[in-house]
Amino acid sequence: MESLDNKAILEAARIISGEVVLDKLVSKLMDIFITYAGAEHASFLIQEQQNLALVSFKHIEGKIEMYQQLKTVDESSHLSSAIIHYVVNSREAVVLNNATEEGPFIEDDYLQEVQAKSVLCLPIVHQDRLVAILYMENNKSSHVFTRERLNVLTLIASQASVSLVNAYLYAELEAKVKQRTDLLNDANQELTAVNQQLTNSKEKMKQMISNISHDLQSPVAVVQGYIGALLDGLVDDPVKQNEFLHTINYRMGSLSKLIKDLFDLSKLESGDMKFSMEAIPVDQLFDHFCQLFKLEIIQSGLQFKRRFNRDQAQEYPLLEVDVQRLEQVMANLISNAIKYATKELLKLV
């Protein structure tokens, strides 16, 4: 008999020594304890944040049940909570040979309800620390958990305590690794988002530079046209010459303001551009644009024609606009119209 017990202990040690995953370790321990103890069913409880929690239950005729949501002692319907609390406080094993007829727990409601016969509750301790509790019953036979069986189970429990502590440490390590991995994944996602924002910003910058180039080229070309006409002697009339010079001066002022605005790229990109709004009659605004772009249109080889149904008696509505910003828009429109014109006539209406 002693040889069989030693063989059982060695076999149990071999099975549990190499297992570090808590669920798998508990499952193997349950099989070992039920096999060598002669129990009808068993429950396994572990210390979870200084509280006992039921992690598994196994009936000899069924599969082991592993609880993903840990149950408290009082939530279990397969054990005596009074016996569990006693073992927690005393750190001593409880063995009942005929639970409902003898011993200190004969009045326990659970034991009376299930008519329990043989009961064993075994603490699993490692260096004075309670790491788990094994609770077993056999409600068909009394005196099942003999002293010999208790000795074997106690030795197996002693070996199991080391494996359980290692499994706890492994679970904590895995949790920390998962936490670090999640943090790294979050950081990687944030970095990816930042990189995407940088890519988008670069694309916006390219588009902005293209727009800036277009905005600068248009007034420069107009000014060059006016200056060229004056230098070539195409305008003899002093009044016209003065008109050209005023137009050049005005367009250079607009160009200077545009360059000033372009220095603050952050405002352009964020849309925080300030506007100087003023109320101006729509007919005066039309005359202003005709005067501003007439020479540019003519010098491009197109005919210039304006059409505005003017009524001297009519009071035209006021438009609230930023004239210089609107000039930039009109300059782009006129420039594109000249560039892509399919006829020899460009009308401003």
Short mmCIF file of C-alpha atoms in Angstrom, two decimals:
data_model
loop_
_atom_site.label_atom_id
_atom_site.label_comp_id
_atom_site.label_asym_id
_atom_site.label_seq_id
_atom_site.Cartn_x
_atom_site.Cartn_y
_atom_site.Cartn_z
CA MET A 1 0.00 0.00 0.00
CA GLU A 2 2.85 2.36 0.89
CA SER A 3 4.46 1.61 -2.48
CA LEU A 4 1.23 2.57 -4.25
CA ASP A 5 1.01 5.79 -2.24
CA ASN A 6 4.58 6.74 -3.11
CA LYS A 7 3.89 5.98 -6.75
CA ALA A 8 0.80 8.20 -6.64
CA ILE A 9 2.79 11.05 -5.08
CA LEU A 10 5.58 10.80 -7.66
CA GLU A 11 3.09 10.63 -10.53
CA ALA A 12 1.23 13.66 -9.19
CA ALA A 13 4.50 15.58 -8.81
CA ARG A 14 5.46 14.76 -12.39
CA ILE A 15 2.10 15.92 -13.75
CA ILE A 16 1.88 19.24 -11.92
CA SER A 17 5.55 20.30 -11.77
CA GLY A 18 5.78 21.39 -15.39
CA GLU A 19 2.50 23.32 -15.57
CA VAL A 20 2.54 27.12 -15.11
CA VAL A 21 -0.82 28.09 -16.62
CA LEU A 22 -3.26 28.42 -13.71
CA ASP A 23 -6.40 27.03 -15.39
CA LYS A 24 -4.55 23.99 -16.72
CA LEU A 25 -2.84 23.42 -13.38
CA VAL A 26 -6.14 23.55 -11.48
CA SER A 27 -7.72 21.14 -13.96
CA LYS A 28 -4.90 18.63 -13.49
CA LEU A 29 -5.00 19.00 -9.70
CA MET A 30 -8.74 18.32 -9.67
CA ASP A 31 -8.25 15.11 -11.66
CA ILE A 32 -5.44 13.98 -9.34
CA PHE A 33 -7.30 14.72 -6.10
CA ILE A 34 -10.55 13.08 -7.17
CA THR A 35 -8.69 10.03 -8.50
CA TYR A 36 -6.65 9.40 -5.33
CA ALA A 37 -9.18 10.62 -2.75
CA GLY A 38 -12.27 8.69 -3.84
CA ALA A 39 -14.40 11.85 -3.85
CA GLU A 40 -17.74 12.12 -5.61
CA HIS A 41 -17.21 15.79 -6.42
CA ALA A 42 -14.66 18.50 -5.61
CA SER A 43 -14.39 22.28 -5.56
CA PHE A 44 -11.19 24.30 -5.83
CA LEU A 45 -10.84 27.77 -4.32
CA ILE A 46 -7.95 30.22 -4.64
CA GLN A 47 -6.97 33.45 -2.93
CA GLU A 48 -8.05 36.32 -5.19
CA GLN A 49 -7.14 39.80 -3.89
CA GLN A 50 -7.24 38.61 -0.27
CA ASN A 51 -10.61 36.90 -0.80
CA LEU A 52 -11.38 33.28 -1.52
CA ALA A 53 -12.94 32.60 -4.89
CA LEU A 54 -14.26 29.40 -6.43
CA VAL A 55 -12.47 28.71 -9.72
CA SER A 56 -13.57 25.19 -10.58
CA PHE A 57 -15.94 22.35 -9.77
CA LYS A 58 -15.75 18.74 -10.90
CA HIS A 59 -18.06 15.78 -10.46
CA ILE A 60 -16.52 12.37 -10.85
CA GLU A 61 -18.96 11.56 -13.67
CA GLY A 62 -18.72 14.88 -15.48
CA LYS A 63 -16.27 17.35 -16.99
CA ILE A 64 -14.52 19.96 -14.95
CA GLU A 65 -16.19 23.37 -14.82
CA MET A 66 -13.85 26.36 -14.91
CA TYR A 67 -15.48 29.64 -13.89
CA GLN A 68 -14.40 32.64 -15.94
CA GLN A 69 -16.37 34.82 -13.53
CA LEU A 70 -15.02 33.75 -10.16
CA LYS A 71 -17.62 32.85 -7.55
CA THR A 72 -17.48 33.71 -3.89
CA VAL A 73 -17.79 31.02 -1.25
CA ASP A 74 -21.35 32.03 -0.44
CA GLU A 75 -22.35 31.85 -4.13
CA SER A 76 -21.43 28.19 -4.46
CA SER A 77 -24.09 25.49 -4.17
CA HIS A 78 -21.61 22.61 -3.88
CA LEU A 79 -19.92 23.22 -0.54
CA SER A 80 -20.35 24.21 3.08
CA SER A 81 -19.32 27.83 3.56
CA ALA A 82 -19.06 27.25 7.32
CA ILE A 83 -16.37 24.59 6.82
CA ILE A 84 -14.50 26.80 4.34
CA HIS A 85 -14.43 29.74 6.78
CA TYR A 86 -13.22 27.46 9.56
CA VAL A 87 -10.32 26.18 7.44
CA VAL A 88 -9.39 29.72 6.37
CA ASN A 89 -9.12 30.82 10.00
CA SER A 90 -7.51 27.68 11.44
CA ARG A 91 -5.36 26.57 8.46
CA GLU A 92 -6.26 23.02 9.55
CA ALA A 93 -7.82 20.27 7.46
CA VAL A 94 -11.39 19.20 8.24
CA VAL A 95 -12.27 15.51 7.82
CA LEU A 96 -15.85 14.37 8.45
CA ASN A 97 -16.63 10.67 8.25
CA ASN A 98 -20.40 11.05 8.63
CA ALA A 99 -21.07 14.76 8.38
CA THR A 100 -24.77 14.84 9.32
CA GLU A 101 -24.46 12.58 12.36
CA GLU A 102 -21.15 13.44 14.02
CA GLY A 103 -18.65 16.25 14.25
CA PRO A 104 -18.91 20.02 14.84
CA PHE A 105 -20.91 20.75 11.66
CA ILE A 106 -23.90 18.42 12.05
CA GLU A 107 -26.28 21.40 12.18
CA ASP A 108 -24.91 22.99 9.01
CA ASP A 109 -27.84 23.72 6.66
CA TYR A 110 -25.94 22.75 3.51
CA LEU A 111 -24.72 19.42 4.90
CA GLN A 112 -28.22 18.54 6.07
CA GLU A 113 -29.75 19.54 2.74
CA VAL A 114 -27.46 17.33 0.63
CA GLN A 115 -27.21 14.65 3.35
CA ALA A 116 -23.45 14.75 3.14
CA LYS A 117 -21.51 11.76 4.41
CA SER A 118 -17.75 12.01 3.81
CA VAL A 119 -16.30 15.55 3.66
CA LEU A 120 -12.70 16.71 3.31
CA CYS A 121 -11.57 20.34 3.29
CA LEU A 122 -7.82 20.71 2.82
CA PRO A 123 -5.86 23.99 3.01
CA ILE A 124 -2.99 24.38 0.53
CA VAL A 125 -0.34 26.51 2.21
CA HIS A 126 3.00 27.84 0.95
CA GLN A 127 5.37 29.44 3.47
CA ASP A 128 2.53 30.23 5.89
CA ARG A 129 0.50 31.76 3.09
CA LEU A 130 -2.87 30.24 2.23
CA VAL A 131 -2.86 29.90 -1.56
CA ALA A 132 -5.85 27.59 -2.14
CA ILE A 133 -8.43 25.29 -0.56
CA LEU A 134 -9.58 21.89 -1.80
CA TYR A 135 -13.10 20.86 -0.79
CA MET A 136 -14.37 17.32 -1.52
CA GLU A 137 -17.46 15.28 -0.75
CA ASN A 138 -18.72 11.75 -1.15
CA ASN A 139 -22.41 11.63 -0.29
CA LYS A 140 -22.81 7.94 -1.03
CA SER A 141 -20.29 6.47 1.42
CA SER A 142 -19.02 7.38 4.86
CA HIS A 143 -15.42 7.12 6.11
CA VAL A 144 -14.03 7.62 2.57
CA PHE A 145 -11.25 10.04 3.46
CA THR A 146 -9.06 7.79 5.59
CA ARG A 147 -5.90 8.87 7.38
CA GLU A 148 -3.77 7.17 4.71
CA ARG A 149 -5.54 9.03 1.92
CA LEU A 150 -5.29 12.29 3.86
CA ASN A 151 -1.52 11.83 4.21
CA VAL A 152 -1.14 11.27 0.46
CA LEU A 153 -3.37 14.25 -0.38
CA THR A 154 -1.46 16.46 2.08
CA LEU A 155 1.86 15.62 0.41
CA ILE A 156 0.40 16.24 -3.04
CA ALA A 157 -1.06 19.54 -1.76
CA SER A 158 2.37 20.55 -0.47
CA GLN A 159 3.86 20.01 -3.93
CA ALA A 160 0.87 21.71 -5.52
CA SER A 161 1.39 24.84 -3.40
CA VAL A 162 4.73 25.53 -5.13
CA SER A 163 3.22 25.02 -8.57
CA LEU A 164 0.27 27.27 -7.67
CA VAL A 165 2.56 30.09 -6.51
CA ASN A 166 4.53 29.78 -9.76
CA ALA A 167 1.27 29.83 -11.71
CA TYR A 168 0.17 32.98 -9.86
CA LEU A 169 3.49 34.66 -10.70
CA TYR A 170 3.20 33.54 -14.32
CA ALA A 171 -0.36 34.92 -14.52
CA GLU A 172 0.79 38.25 -13.05
CA LEU A 173 3.67 38.37 -15.53
CA GLU A 174 1.33 37.62 -18.42
CA ALA A 175 -1.04 40.35 -17.23
CA LYS A 176 1.83 42.85 -17.08
CA VAL A 177 3.06 41.79 -20.52
CA LYS A 178 -0.46 42.19 -21.90
CA GLN A 179 -0.75 45.60 -20.25
CA ARG A 180 2.58 46.70 -21.73
CA THR A 181 1.60 45.27 -25.11
CA ASP A 182 -1.70 47.16 -25.01
CA LEU A 183 0.16 50.35 -24.10
CA LEU A 184 2.59 49.79 -26.97
CA ASN A 185 -0.30 49.13 -29.35
CA ASP A 186 -2.03 52.31 -28.20
CA ALA A 187 1.20 54.27 -28.60
CA ASN A 188 1.70 52.74 -32.05
CA GLN A 189 -1.82 53.73 -33.08
CA GLU A 190 -1.22 57.26 -31.82
CA LEU A 191 2.09 57.38 -33.72
CA THR A 192 0.36 56.12 -36.86
CA ALA A 193 -2.29 58.82 -36.47
CA VAL A 194 0.41 61.48 -36.01
CA ASN A 195 2.25 60.22 -39.10
CA GLN A 196 -0.98 60.39 -41.05
CA GLN A 197 -1.54 63.93 -39.82
CA LEU A 198 1.99 64.85 -40.91
CA THR A 199 1.36 63.30 -44.32
CA ASN A 200 -1.89 65.24 -44.63
CA SER A 201 -0.11 68.40 -43.52
CA LYS A 202 2.55 67.89 -46.19
CA GLU A 203 -0.14 67.46 -48.83
CA LYS A 204 -1.88 70.58 -47.58
CA MET A 205 1.43 72.43 -47.65
CA LYS A 206 2.03 71.38 -51.25
CA GLN A 207 -1.44 72.57 -52.19
CA MET A 208 -0.88 75.79 -50.27
CA ILE A 209 2.42 76.45 -52.05
CA SER A 210 0.70 75.84 -55.38
CA ASN A 211 -2.04 78.30 -54.43
CA ILE A 212 0.54 80.83 -53.22
CA SER A 213 2.44 80.56 -56.49
CA HIS A 214 -0.77 81.15 -58.43
CA ASP A 215 -1.79 84.09 -56.23
CA LEU A 216 1.61 85.73 -56.67
CA GLN A 217 1.95 85.14 -60.40
CA SER A 218 -1.34 86.79 -61.29
CA PRO A 219 -0.71 90.31 -59.88
CA VAL A 220 2.96 90.20 -60.94
CA ALA A 221 1.93 89.47 -64.53
CA VAL A 222 -0.56 92.34 -64.48
CA VAL A 223 1.99 94.80 -63.09
CA GLN A 224 4.53 93.68 -65.68
CA GLY A 225 1.95 94.25 -68.40
CA TYR A 226 1.22 97.79 -67.27
CA ILE A 227 4.90 98.65 -66.87
CA GLY A 228 5.71 97.11 -70.27
CA ALA A 229 3.02 99.21 -71.93
CA LEU A 230 4.45 102.38 -70.38
CA LEU A 231 8.05 101.52 -71.26
CA ASP A 232 7.15 100.65 -74.85
CA GLY A 233 5.45 104.01 -75.28
CA LEU A 234 2.09 102.45 -76.02
CA VAL A 235 0.32 105.00 -73.83
CA ASP A 236 0.88 108.67 -74.79
CA ASP A 237 -2.07 110.19 -73.00
CA PRO A 238 -0.85 111.61 -69.63
CA VAL A 239 -4.24 110.84 -68.08
CA LYS A 240 -3.97 107.20 -69.19
CA GLN A 241 -0.36 107.06 -68.01
CA ASN A 242 -1.42 108.34 -64.61
CA GLU A 243 -4.25 105.81 -64.56
CA PHE A 244 -1.77 103.02 -65.34
CA LEU A 245 0.56 104.19 -62.58
CA HIS A 246 -2.28 104.26 -60.06
CA THR A 247 -3.28 100.74 -61.11
CA ILE A 248 0.32 99.54 -60.78
CA ASN A 249 0.59 101.15 -57.35
CA TYR A 250 -2.69 99.59 -56.25
CA ARG A 251 -1.75 96.12 -57.49
CA MET A 252 1.66 96.37 -55.81
CA GLY A 253 -0.10 97.27 -52.57
CA SER A 254 -2.32 94.22 -52.94
CA LEU A 255 0.74 92.10 -53.69
CA SER A 256 2.52 93.44 -50.60
CA LYS A 257 -0.46 92.58 -48.42
CA LEU A 258 -0.67 89.10 -49.93
CA ILE A 259 3.03 88.47 -49.21
CA LYS A 260 2.54 89.70 -45.66
CA ASP A 261 -0.34 87.29 -45.18
CA LEU A 262 1.66 84.39 -46.60
CA PHE A 263 4.33 84.77 -43.93
CA ASP A 264 1.86 83.52 -41.37
CA LEU A 265 1.29 80.03 -42.78
CA SER A 266 -0.19 78.76 -39.54
CA LYS A 267 -3.07 81.20 -39.90
CA LEU A 268 -3.63 80.16 -43.48
CA GLU A 269 -3.60 76.47 -42.57
CA SER A 270 -5.89 76.86 -39.56
CA GLY A 271 -8.30 79.13 -41.42
CA ASP A 272 -7.69 81.90 -38.89
CA MET A 273 -7.34 84.57 -41.56
CA LYS A 274 -8.73 87.94 -40.53
CA PHE A 275 -10.92 89.88 -42.92
CA SER A 276 -11.32 93.64 -43.33
CA MET A 277 -14.96 93.91 -44.20
CA GLU A 278 -16.47 97.05 -45.73
CA ALA A 279 -19.79 97.94 -47.29
CA ILE A 280 -19.52 98.88 -50.96
CA PRO A 281 -22.24 99.38 -53.63
CA VAL A 282 -22.34 96.53 -56.11
CA ASP A 283 -21.98 98.87 -59.14
CA GLN A 284 -18.82 100.43 -57.72
CA LEU A 285 -17.39 96.98 -57.04
CA PHE A 286 -18.10 95.99 -60.64
CA ASP A 287 -16.40 99.14 -61.98
CA HIS A 288 -13.41 98.49 -59.73
CA PHE A 289 -12.89 94.96 -61.06
CA CYS A 290 -13.33 96.04 -64.69
CA GLN A 291 -10.67 98.71 -64.25
CA LEU A 292 -8.40 96.29 -62.43
CA PHE A 293 -8.43 93.47 -64.99
CA LYS A 294 -9.15 95.26 -68.29
CA LEU A 295 -5.54 95.64 -69.43
CA GLU A 296 -4.63 92.08 -68.41
CA ILE A 297 -7.45 90.72 -70.57
CA ILE A 298 -6.58 92.89 -73.57
CA GLN A 299 -2.86 92.09 -73.38
CA SER A 300 -3.67 88.39 -73.43
CA GLY A 301 -5.09 88.86 -76.96
CA LEU A 302 -8.73 88.72 -75.94
CA GLN A 303 -11.39 91.34 -76.43
CA PHE A 304 -12.68 92.94 -73.29
CA LYS A 305 -16.35 93.66 -72.95
CA ARG A 306 -18.30 94.71 -69.88
CA ARG A 307 -22.03 94.62 -69.39
CA PHE A 308 -23.85 96.14 -66.47
CA ASN A 309 -27.44 97.31 -66.66
CA ARG A 310 -26.95 100.60 -64.92
CA ASP A 311 -29.93 102.68 -63.83
CA GLN A 312 -28.98 106.15 -62.62
CA ALA A 313 -32.16 106.38 -60.58
CA GLN A 314 -31.56 103.04 -58.94
CA GLU A 315 -29.77 102.75 -55.63
CA TYR A 316 -27.69 99.59 -55.79
CA PRO A 317 -27.41 97.33 -52.76
CA LEU A 318 -24.35 97.33 -50.54
CA LEU A 319 -22.14 94.26 -50.33
CA GLU A 320 -20.23 93.50 -47.13
CA VAL A 321 -16.89 92.24 -48.48
CA ASP A 322 -13.15 92.25 -47.95
CA VAL A 323 -12.18 93.90 -51.23
CA GLN A 324 -8.57 92.71 -51.27
CA ARG A 325 -9.54 89.10 -50.51
CA LEU A 326 -12.17 89.28 -53.22
CA GLU A 327 -9.55 90.66 -55.60
CA GLN A 328 -7.45 87.54 -54.99
CA VAL A 329 -10.43 85.36 -55.86
CA MET A 330 -11.25 87.39 -58.96
CA ALA A 331 -7.59 87.41 -60.03
CA ASN A 332 -7.57 83.60 -59.97
CA LEU A 333 -10.86 83.43 -61.86
CA ILE A 334 -9.71 85.91 -64.53
CA SER A 335 -6.34 84.17 -64.85
CA ASN A 336 -8.00 80.78 -65.37
CA ALA A 337 -10.54 82.29 -67.78
CA ILE A 338 -7.73 83.77 -69.89
CA LYS A 339 -5.75 80.54 -69.76
CA TYR A 340 -8.62 78.30 -70.83
CA ALA A 341 -10.63 80.71 -73.01
CA THR A 342 -11.96 79.09 -76.20
CA LYS A 343 -13.23 82.34 -77.74
CA GLU A 344 -11.59 85.68 -78.45
CA LEU A 345 -13.99 87.52 -76.19
CA LEU A 346 -14.03 87.70 -72.41
CA LYS A 347 -17.04 89.34 -70.83
CA LEU A 348 -17.40 90.72 -67.36
CA VAL A 349 -21.10 90.80 -66.51
#
